[in-house]
Short mmCIF file of C-alpha atoms in Angstrom, two decimals:
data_model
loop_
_atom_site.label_atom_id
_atom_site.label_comp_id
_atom_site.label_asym_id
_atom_site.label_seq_id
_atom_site.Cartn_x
_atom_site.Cartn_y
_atom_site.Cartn_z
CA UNK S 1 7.98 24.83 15.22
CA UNK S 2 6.81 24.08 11.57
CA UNK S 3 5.69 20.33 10.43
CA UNK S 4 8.87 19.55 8.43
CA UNK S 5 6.30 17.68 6.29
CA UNK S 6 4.83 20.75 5.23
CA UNK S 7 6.28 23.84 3.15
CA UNK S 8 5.43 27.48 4.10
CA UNK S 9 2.77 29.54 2.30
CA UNK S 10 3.40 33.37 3.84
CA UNK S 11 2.74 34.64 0.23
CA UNK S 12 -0.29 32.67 -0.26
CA UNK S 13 -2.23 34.04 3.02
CA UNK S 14 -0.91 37.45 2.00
CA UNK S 15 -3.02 36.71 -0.98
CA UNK S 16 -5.99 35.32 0.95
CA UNK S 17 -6.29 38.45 2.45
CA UNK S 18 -6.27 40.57 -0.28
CA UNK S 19 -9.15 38.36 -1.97
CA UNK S 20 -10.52 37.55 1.41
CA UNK S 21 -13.94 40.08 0.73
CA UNK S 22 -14.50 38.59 -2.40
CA UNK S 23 -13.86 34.70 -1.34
CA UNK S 24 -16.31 35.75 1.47
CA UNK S 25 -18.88 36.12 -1.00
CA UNK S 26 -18.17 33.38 -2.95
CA UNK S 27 -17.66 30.63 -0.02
CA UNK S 28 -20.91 31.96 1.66
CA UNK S 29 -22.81 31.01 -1.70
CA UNK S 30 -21.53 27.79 -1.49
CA UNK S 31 -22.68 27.50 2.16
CA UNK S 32 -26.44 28.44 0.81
CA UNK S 33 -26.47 25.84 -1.52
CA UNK S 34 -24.91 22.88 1.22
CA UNK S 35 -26.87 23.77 4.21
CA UNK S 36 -30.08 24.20 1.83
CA UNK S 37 -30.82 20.07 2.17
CA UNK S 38 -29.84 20.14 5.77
CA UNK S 39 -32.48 22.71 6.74
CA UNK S 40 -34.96 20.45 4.92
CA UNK S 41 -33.95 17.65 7.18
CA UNK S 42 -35.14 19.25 10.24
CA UNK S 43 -38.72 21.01 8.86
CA UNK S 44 -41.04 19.02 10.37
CA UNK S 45 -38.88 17.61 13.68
CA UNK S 46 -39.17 19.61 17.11
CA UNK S 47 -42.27 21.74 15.52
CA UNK S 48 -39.68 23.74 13.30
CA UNK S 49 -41.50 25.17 10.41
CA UNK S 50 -38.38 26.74 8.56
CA UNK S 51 -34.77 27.84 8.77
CA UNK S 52 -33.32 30.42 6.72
CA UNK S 53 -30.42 32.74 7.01
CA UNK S 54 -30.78 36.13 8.13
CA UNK S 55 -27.09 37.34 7.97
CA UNK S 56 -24.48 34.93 6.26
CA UNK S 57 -20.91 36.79 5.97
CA UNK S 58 -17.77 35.18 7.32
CA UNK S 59 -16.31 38.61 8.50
CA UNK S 60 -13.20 40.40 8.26
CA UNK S 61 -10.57 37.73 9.49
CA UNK S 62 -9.39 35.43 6.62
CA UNK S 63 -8.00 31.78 7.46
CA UNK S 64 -4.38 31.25 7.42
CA UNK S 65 -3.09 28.65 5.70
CA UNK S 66 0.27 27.13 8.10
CA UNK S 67 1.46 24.94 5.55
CA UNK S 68 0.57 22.92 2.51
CA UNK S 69 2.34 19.03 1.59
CA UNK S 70 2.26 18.27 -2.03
CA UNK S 71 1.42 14.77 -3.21
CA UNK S 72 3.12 13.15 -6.63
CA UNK S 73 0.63 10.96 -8.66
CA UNK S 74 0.49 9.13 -11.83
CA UNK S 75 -2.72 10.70 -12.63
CA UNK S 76 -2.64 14.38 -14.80
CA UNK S 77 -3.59 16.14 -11.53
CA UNK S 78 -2.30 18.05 -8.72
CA UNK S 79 -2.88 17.73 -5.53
CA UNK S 80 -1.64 18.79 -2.41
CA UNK S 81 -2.92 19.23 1.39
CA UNK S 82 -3.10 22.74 3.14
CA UNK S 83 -3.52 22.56 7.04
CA UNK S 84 -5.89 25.22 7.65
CA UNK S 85 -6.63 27.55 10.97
CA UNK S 86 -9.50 29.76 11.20
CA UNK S 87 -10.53 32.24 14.17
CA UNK S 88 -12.60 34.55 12.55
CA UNK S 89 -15.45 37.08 13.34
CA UNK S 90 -18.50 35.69 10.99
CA UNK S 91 -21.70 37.50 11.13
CA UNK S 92 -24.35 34.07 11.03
CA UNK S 93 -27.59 35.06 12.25
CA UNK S 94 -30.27 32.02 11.11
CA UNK S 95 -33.98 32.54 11.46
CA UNK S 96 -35.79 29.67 13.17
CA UNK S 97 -39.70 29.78 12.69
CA UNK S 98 -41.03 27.31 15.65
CA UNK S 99 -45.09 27.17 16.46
CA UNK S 100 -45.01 30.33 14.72
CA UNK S 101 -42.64 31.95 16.80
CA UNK S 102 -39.52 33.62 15.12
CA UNK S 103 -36.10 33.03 16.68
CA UNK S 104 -33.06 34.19 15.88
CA UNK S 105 -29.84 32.10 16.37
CA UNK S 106 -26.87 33.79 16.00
CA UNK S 107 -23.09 32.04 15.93
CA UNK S 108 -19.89 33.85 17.31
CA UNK S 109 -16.38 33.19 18.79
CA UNK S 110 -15.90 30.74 15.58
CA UNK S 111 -12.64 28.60 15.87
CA UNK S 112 -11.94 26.08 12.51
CA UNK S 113 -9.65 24.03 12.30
CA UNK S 114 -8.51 21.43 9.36
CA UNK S 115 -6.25 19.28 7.01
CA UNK S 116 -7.97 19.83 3.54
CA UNK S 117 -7.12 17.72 0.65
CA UNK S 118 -7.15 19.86 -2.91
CA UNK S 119 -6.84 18.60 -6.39
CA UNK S 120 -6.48 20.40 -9.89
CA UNK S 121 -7.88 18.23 -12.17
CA UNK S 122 -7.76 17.19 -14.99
CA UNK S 123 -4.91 19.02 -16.54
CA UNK S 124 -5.08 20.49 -19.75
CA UNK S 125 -3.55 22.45 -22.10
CA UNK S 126 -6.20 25.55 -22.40
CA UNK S 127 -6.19 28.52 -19.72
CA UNK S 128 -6.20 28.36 -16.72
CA UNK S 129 -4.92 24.43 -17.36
CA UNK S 130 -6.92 22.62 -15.10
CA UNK S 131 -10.99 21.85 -15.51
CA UNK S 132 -11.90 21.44 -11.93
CA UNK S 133 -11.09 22.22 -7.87
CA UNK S 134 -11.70 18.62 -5.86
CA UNK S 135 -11.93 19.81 -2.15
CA UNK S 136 -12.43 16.64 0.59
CA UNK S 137 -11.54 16.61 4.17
CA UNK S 138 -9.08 13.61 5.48
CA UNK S 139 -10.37 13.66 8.92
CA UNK S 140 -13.04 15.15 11.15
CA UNK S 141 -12.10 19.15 11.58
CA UNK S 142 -12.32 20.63 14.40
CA UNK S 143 -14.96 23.17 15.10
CA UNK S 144 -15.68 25.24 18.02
CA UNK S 145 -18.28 28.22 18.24
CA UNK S 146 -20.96 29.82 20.41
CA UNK S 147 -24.67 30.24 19.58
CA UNK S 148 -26.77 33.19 21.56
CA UNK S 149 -30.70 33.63 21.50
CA UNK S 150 -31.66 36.85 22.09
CA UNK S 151 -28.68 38.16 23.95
CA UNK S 152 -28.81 34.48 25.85
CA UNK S 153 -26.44 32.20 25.97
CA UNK S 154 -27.27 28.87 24.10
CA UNK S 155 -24.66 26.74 24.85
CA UNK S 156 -24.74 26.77 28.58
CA UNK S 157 -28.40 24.94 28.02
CA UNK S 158 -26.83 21.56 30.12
CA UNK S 159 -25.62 18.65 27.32
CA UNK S 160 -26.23 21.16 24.58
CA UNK S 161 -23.01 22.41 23.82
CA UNK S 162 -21.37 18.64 22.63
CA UNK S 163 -24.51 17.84 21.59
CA UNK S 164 -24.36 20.56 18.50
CA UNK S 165 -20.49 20.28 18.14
CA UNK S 166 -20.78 16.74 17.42
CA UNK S 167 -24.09 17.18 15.20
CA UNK S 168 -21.85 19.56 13.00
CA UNK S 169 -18.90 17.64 13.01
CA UNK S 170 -20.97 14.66 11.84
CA UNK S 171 -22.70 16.80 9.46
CA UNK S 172 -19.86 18.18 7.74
CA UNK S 173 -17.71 14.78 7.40
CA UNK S 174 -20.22 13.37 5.71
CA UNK S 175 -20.12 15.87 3.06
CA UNK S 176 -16.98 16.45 1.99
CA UNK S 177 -14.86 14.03 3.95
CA UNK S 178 -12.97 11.87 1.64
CA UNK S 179 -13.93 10.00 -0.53
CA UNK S 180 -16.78 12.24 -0.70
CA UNK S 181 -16.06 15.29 -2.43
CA UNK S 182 -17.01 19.21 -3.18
CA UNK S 183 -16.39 19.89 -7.15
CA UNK S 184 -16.28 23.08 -8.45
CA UNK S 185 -16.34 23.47 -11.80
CA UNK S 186 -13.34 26.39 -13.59
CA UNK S 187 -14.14 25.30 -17.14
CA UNK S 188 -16.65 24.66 -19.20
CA UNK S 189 -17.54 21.07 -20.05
CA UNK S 190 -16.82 21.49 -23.76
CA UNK S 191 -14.18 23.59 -23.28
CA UNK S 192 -12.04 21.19 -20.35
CA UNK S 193 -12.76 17.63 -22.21
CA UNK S 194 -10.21 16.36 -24.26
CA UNK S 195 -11.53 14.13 -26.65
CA UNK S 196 -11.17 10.63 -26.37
CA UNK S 197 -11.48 7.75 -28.38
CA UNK S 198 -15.04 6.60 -28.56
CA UNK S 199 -15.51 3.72 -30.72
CA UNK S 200 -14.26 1.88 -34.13
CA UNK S 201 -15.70 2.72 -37.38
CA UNK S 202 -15.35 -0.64 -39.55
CA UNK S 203 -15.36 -0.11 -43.32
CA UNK S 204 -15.31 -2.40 -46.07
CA UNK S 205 -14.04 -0.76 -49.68
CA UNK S 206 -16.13 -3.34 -51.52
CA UNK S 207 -15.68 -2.61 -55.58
CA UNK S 208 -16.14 0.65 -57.66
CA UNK S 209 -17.86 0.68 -60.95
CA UNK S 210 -17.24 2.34 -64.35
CA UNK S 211 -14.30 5.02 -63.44
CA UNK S 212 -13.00 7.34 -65.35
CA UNK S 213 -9.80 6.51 -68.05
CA UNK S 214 -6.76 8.41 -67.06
CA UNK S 215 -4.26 6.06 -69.02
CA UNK S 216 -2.98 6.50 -72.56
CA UNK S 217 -4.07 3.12 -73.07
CA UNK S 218 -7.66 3.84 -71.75
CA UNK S 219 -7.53 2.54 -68.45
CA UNK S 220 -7.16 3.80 -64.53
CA UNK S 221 -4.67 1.76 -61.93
CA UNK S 222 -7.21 3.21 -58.95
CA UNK S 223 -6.96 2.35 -55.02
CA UNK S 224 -8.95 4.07 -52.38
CA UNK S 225 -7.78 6.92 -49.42
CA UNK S 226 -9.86 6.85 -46.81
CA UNK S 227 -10.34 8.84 -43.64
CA UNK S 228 -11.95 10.67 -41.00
CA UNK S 229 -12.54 14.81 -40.97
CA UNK S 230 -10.64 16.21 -37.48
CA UNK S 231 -8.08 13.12 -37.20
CA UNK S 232 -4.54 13.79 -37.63
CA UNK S 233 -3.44 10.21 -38.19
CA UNK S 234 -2.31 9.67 -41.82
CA UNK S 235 -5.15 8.43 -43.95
CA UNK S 236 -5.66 4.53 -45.02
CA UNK S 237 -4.82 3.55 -48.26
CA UNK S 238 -6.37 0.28 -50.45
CA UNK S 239 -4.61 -1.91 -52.65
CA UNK S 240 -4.09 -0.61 -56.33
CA UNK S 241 -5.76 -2.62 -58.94
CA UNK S 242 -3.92 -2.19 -62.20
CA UNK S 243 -5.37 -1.73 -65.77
CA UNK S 244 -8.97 -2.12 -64.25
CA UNK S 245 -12.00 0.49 -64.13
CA UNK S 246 -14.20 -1.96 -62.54
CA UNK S 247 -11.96 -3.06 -59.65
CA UNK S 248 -12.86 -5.42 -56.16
CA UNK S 249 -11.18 -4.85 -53.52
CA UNK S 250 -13.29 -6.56 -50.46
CA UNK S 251 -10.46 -4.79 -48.12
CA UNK S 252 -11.16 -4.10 -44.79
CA UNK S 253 -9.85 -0.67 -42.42
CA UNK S 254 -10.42 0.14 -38.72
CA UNK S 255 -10.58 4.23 -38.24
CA UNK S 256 -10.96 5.71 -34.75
CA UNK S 257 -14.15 7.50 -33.89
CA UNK S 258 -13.83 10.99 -31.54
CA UNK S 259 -16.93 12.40 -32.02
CA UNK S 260 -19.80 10.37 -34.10
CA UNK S 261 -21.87 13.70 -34.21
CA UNK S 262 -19.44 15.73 -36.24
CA UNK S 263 -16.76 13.51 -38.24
CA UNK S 264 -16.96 12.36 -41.74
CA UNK S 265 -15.68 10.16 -43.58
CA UNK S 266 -14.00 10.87 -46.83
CA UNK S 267 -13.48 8.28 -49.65
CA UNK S 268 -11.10 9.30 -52.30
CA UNK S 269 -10.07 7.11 -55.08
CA UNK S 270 -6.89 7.98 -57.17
CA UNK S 271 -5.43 7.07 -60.16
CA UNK S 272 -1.68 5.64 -59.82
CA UNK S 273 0.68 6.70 -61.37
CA UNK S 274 4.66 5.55 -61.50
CA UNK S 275 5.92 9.25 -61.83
CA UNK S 276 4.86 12.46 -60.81
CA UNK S 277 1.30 13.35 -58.82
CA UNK S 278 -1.44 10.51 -58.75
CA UNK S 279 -4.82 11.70 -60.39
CA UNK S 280 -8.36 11.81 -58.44
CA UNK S 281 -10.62 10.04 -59.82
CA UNK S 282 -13.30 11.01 -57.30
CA UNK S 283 -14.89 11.68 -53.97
CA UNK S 284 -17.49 11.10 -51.76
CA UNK S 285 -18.21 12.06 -48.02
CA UNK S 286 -20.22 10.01 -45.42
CA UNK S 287 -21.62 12.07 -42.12
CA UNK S 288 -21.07 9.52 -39.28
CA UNK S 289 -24.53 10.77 -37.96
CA UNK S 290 -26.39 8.57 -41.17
CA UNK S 291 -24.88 5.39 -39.31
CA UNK S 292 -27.00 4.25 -36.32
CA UNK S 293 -24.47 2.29 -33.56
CA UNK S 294 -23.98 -1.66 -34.25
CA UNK S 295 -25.43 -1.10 -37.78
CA UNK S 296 -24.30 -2.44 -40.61
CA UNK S 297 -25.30 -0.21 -43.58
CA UNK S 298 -24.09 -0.24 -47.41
CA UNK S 299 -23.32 2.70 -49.33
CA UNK S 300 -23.38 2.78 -53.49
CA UNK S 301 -22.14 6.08 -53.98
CA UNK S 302 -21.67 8.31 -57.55
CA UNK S 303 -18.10 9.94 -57.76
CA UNK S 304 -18.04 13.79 -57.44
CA UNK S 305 -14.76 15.75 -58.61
CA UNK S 306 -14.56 17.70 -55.25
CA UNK S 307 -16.32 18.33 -51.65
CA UNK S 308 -17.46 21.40 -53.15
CA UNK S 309 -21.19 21.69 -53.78
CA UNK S 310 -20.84 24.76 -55.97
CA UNK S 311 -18.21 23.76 -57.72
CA UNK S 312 -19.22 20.27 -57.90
CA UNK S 313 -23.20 21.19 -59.81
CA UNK S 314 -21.21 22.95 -62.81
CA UNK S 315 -19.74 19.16 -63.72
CA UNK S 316 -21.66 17.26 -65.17
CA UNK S 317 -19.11 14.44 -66.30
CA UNK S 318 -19.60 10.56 -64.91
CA UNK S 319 -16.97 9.28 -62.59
CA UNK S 320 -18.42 6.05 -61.72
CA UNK S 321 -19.51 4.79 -58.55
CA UNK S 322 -17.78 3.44 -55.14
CA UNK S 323 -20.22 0.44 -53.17
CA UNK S 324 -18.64 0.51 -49.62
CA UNK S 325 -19.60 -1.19 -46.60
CA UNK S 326 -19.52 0.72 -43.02
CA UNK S 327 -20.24 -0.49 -39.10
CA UNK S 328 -20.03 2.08 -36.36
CA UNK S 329 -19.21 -0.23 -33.08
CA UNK S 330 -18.47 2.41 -29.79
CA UNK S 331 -16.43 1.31 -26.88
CA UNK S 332 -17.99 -0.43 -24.03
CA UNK S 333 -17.92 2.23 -21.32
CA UNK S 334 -19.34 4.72 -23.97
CA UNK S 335 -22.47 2.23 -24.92
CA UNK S 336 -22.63 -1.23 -22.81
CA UNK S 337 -26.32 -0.40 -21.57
CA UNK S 338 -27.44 0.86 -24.99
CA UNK S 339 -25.79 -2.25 -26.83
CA UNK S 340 -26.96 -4.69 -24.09
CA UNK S 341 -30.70 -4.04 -24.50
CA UNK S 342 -30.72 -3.59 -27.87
CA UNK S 343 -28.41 -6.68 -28.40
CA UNK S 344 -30.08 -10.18 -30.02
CA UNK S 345 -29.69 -13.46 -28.57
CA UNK S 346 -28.30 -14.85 -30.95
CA UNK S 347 -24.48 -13.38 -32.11
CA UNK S 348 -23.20 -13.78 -35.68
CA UNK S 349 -19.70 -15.07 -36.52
CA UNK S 350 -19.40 -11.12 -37.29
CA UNK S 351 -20.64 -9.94 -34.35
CA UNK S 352 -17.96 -12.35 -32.47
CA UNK S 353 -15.02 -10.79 -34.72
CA UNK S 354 -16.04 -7.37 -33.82
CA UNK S 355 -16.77 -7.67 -30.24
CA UNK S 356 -12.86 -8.78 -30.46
CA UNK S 357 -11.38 -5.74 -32.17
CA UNK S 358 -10.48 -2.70 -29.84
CA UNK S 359 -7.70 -0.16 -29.30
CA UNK S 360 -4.72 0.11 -27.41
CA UNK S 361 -3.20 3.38 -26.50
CA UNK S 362 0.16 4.12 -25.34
CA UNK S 363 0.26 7.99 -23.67
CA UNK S 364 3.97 8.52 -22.97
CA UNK S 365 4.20 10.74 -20.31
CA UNK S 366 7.73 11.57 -19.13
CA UNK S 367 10.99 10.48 -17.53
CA UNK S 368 13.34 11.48 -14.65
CA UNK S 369 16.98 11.00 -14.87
CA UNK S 370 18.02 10.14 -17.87
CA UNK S 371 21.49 9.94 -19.35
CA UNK S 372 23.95 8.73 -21.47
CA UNK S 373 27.29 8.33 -21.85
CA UNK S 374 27.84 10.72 -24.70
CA UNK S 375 28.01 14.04 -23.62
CA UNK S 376 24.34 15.26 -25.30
CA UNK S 377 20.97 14.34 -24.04
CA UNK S 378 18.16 15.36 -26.13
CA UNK S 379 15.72 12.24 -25.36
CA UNK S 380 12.76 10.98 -27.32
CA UNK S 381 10.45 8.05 -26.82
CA UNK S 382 10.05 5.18 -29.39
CA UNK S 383 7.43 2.49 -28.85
CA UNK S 384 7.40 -0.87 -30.42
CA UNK S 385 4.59 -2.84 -31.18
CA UNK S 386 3.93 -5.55 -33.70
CA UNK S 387 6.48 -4.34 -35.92
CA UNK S 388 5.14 -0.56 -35.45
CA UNK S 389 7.34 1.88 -34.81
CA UNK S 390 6.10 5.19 -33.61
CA UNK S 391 8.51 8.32 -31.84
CA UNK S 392 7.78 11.23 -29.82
CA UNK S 393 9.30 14.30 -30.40
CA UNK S 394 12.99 15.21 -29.40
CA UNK S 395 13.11 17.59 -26.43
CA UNK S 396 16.68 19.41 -25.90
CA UNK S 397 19.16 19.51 -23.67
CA UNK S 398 17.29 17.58 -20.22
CA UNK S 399 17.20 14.95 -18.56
CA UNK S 400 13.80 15.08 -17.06
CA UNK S 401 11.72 15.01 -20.43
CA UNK S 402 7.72 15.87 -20.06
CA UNK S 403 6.53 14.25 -23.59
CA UNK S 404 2.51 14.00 -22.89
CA UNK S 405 2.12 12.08 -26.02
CA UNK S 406 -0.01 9.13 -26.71
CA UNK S 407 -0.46 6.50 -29.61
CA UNK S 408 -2.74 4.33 -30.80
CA UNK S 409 -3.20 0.39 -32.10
CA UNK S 410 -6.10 -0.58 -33.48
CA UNK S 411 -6.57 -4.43 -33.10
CA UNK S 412 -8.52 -7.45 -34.24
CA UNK S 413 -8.17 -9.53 -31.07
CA UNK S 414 -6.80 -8.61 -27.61
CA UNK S 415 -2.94 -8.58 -27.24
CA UNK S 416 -2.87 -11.20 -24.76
CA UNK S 417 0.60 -12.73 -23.94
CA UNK S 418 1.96 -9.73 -25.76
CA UNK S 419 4.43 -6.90 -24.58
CA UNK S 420 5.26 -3.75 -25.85
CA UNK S 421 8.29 -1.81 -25.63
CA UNK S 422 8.96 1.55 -25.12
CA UNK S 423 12.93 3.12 -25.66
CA UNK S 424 14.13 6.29 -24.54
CA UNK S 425 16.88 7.95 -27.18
CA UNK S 426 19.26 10.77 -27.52
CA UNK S 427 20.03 12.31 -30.53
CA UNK S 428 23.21 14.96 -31.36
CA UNK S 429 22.73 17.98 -32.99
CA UNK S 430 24.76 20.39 -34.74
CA UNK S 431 27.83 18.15 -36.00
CA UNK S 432 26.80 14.87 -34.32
CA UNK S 433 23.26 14.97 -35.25
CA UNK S 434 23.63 11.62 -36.72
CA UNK S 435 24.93 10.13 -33.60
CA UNK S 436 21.88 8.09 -31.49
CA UNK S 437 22.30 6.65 -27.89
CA UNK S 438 19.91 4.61 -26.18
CA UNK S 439 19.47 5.74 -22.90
CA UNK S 440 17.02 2.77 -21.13
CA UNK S 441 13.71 0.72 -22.08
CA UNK S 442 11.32 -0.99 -20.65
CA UNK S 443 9.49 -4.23 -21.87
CA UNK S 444 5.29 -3.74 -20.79
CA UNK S 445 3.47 -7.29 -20.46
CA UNK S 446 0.22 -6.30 -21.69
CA UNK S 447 -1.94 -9.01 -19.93
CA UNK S 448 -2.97 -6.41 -17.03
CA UNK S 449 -3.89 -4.23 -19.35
CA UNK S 450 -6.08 -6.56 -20.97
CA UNK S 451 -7.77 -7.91 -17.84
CA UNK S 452 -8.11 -4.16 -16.12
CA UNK S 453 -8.69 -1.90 -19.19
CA UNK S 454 -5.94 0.05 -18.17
CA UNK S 455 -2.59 0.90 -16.40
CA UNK S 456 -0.76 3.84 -14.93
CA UNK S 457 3.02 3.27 -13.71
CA UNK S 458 6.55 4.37 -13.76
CA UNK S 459 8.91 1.73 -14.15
CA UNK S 460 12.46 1.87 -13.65
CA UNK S 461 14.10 2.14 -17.15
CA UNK S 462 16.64 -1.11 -18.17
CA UNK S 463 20.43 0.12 -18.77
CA UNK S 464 20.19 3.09 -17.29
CA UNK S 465 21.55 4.13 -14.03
CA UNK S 466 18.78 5.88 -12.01
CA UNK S 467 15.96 6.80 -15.01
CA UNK S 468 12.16 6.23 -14.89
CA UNK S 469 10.05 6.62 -17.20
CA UNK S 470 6.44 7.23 -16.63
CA UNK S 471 3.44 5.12 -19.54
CA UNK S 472 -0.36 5.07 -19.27
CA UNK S 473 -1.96 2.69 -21.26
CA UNK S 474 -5.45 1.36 -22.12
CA UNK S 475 -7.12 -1.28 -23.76
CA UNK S 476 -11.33 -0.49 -25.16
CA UNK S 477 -13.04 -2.91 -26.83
CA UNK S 478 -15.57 -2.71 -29.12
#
């Protein structure tokens, strides 16, 4: 009788046994690399001298796997149990070297038996979608197995026989059973990570000096674009100072750092103009790696018509010069040691306003169940924050939407005894594409957030009948 908890898997130990000669191999290496710091354990104790494997194969007989029991989490990972059975015919011979004596150990009649917990994690959007396999046991397995010496018969030594089972047992729990794990990397490191926010770049657009005329009346009306290379977000804009080639601006922008190592940030000041295209005035690029962490460093930079070096060296005309003022703070988890012993005792009133500032991101996972009462559902996600408005895209035709989109606040203070709401619409197409429906929301109280750095729930969407909707959000500071 099967575990009704527990779904069949014929096809998957059809598979096992196809692969079983190569997963014999691979398994066994993993063996040699476990049992390497138990060996070293026992060098020394009961005169052994060394243990090393003669033989290590795991035979011809593959486990069978007699059912697996998925598990639904909020994290991007999946996991599920398989309840595993193993008689197999393994040829273990180990090579015991005692007072200079060699003797061989060899294991047979090998019976295994155990609930293993599996997770694919994290998922990802590059082949084969997962980075890592997370193998743990959830209890003690059972093992059962014979050990001979020379054609004799180990185990019917008096006491030995529980002695050893329970010694394994023991052994093995502690290694792998859960929370202790066995990772095994699938992807590369550079290749699995997603990249994440790692800090706050502050800049200051301070003044620019002596730009070029682009007016009839022999002036400029310039502001300043400003962002970082790799970042889709739209760039930040300045003020525009009218009728002035010698503007101050003293403005102040927040711009979210991925990767200090390799971004740059580009400063681009236009000329505005009522009608048609706006005119550069001129560039400049700053590699993130010239700005140490928690340093404050000033920039007076001369103008260059484009990014182009080659270009650039045939133009020789002036375009004045941009003074700017940049910080690179990173987020506490990336930097809290670093910034703690290289911190002073005594804080500046700047120091305090940037230790304030972080960023709050909203990853929109998905829903279940949600409808409307017009007859098309083609749902999106809108979140509202401080008078922000940001969407998801439109998915067609389902009512079980998988968005996997996140956005991102970037904040002076903490947004404590704030919420934030998140609404799921529909949208017709074809002749009633101007038609909207709202099909739930949900009001967030960000206080948890604030005081645990992060959350990870479903909630149960308001005005609709049986939808949930599933939000991860975070809050790093600086």
């Amino acid at each position: 009788m099967k575990n009704p908890d527990y779904e069949r898997v014929d096809w998957f130990n059809k598979f096992i046994s196809y692969m079983w000669p190569y997963l014999d191999k691979a398994v066994c290496g993993i063996i040699r690399s476990s049992v390497q710091p138990l060996f070293a354990d026992y060098i020394g104790t009961f005169c052994i001298e060394s243990i090393e494997f003669e033989n290590l194969s795991l035979g011809t007989l593959p486990p069978t796997v007699h059912g697996v029991k998925f598990y639904e989490t909020n994290e991007k990972e999946l996991l599920f149990e398989p309840s595993i059975k193993w008689a197999g015919n393994p040829n273990i011979v180990l090579v015991l070297k005692v007072l200079s004596l060699r003797i061989r150990v060899q294991l047979v009649d090998l019976q295994f038996f155990a609930i293993v917990r599996v997770a694919l994690k994290p998922l990802l959007p590059t082949f084969p979608c997962f980075g890592m396999v997370v193998v743990s046991l959830m209890e003690k397995p059972h093992v059962d197995f014979g050990l001979k010496v020379l054609g004799g018969d180990l185990m019917s030594i008096p006491g030995l026989y529980r002695y050893v089972q329970e010694t394994i047992k023991r052994q093995v729990s502690s290694m792998y059973h859960w929370p202790q794990v066995l990772e095994i990397p699938i992807l590369d490191s550079s290749t699995a990570s997603v990249k994440k926010p790692v800090g706050l770049l502050h800049v200051s657009i301070l003044r620019a000096r002596n730009l070029l005329k682009k007016d009839l009346l022999g002036t400029s009306d310039p502001y300043v674009k400003l962002s970082l290379t790799g970042e889709k977000l739209p760039a930040k804009k300045t003020t525009i100072k009218k009728r002035n080639l010698n503007p101050e601006w003293n403005e102040h922008f927040k711009l979210i750092v991925k990767d200090p190592n390799s971004q740059v940030l580009q400063l681009e000041v236009f000329d505005w103009d009522k009608v048609g295209g706006h005119d550069r005035l001129g560039m400049q690029m700053i590699p993130l790696q010239k700005i140490n962490p928690g340093e404050r460093k000033e920039f007076n930079l001369d103008l260059i018509k484009n990014s182009n070096v080659v270009m650039d060296s045939g133009d020789k005309k002036k375009r004045g010069r941009l003074e700017v003022d940049l910080r690179y703070v990173p987020f506490r988890e990336e930097s809290i040691k670093r910034r703690k012993e290289s911190r002073e005792e005594k804080s500046s009133e700047d120091d305090d306003f940037l230790s304030q500032a972080g960023l709050l991101s909203v990853a929109v996972q998905s829903a279940k169940d949600v409808e409307g009462k017009k007859k098309h559902s083609n749902p999106y996600a809108v979140v509202l924050f401080r008078g922000e408005k940001k969407k998801t895209k439109m998915l067609k035709k389902t009512r079980d939407p998988r968005w996997n989109e996140e956005f991102q606040f970037t904040l002076e203070e903490p947004p404590v005894k704030e919420s934030i709401r998140v609404e799921v619409m529909s949208k017709g197409t074809g002749f009633h594409f101007r038609s909207k429906e709202e099909l739930g929301h949900v009001d967030i109280n960000l206080d948890d957030v604030v005081d645990n750095g992060r959350i990870n729930q479903k909630y149960h969407l308001i005005n609709s009948r049986n939808g949930i909707i599933h939000i991860e959000i975070r809050w790093t500071t600086s």
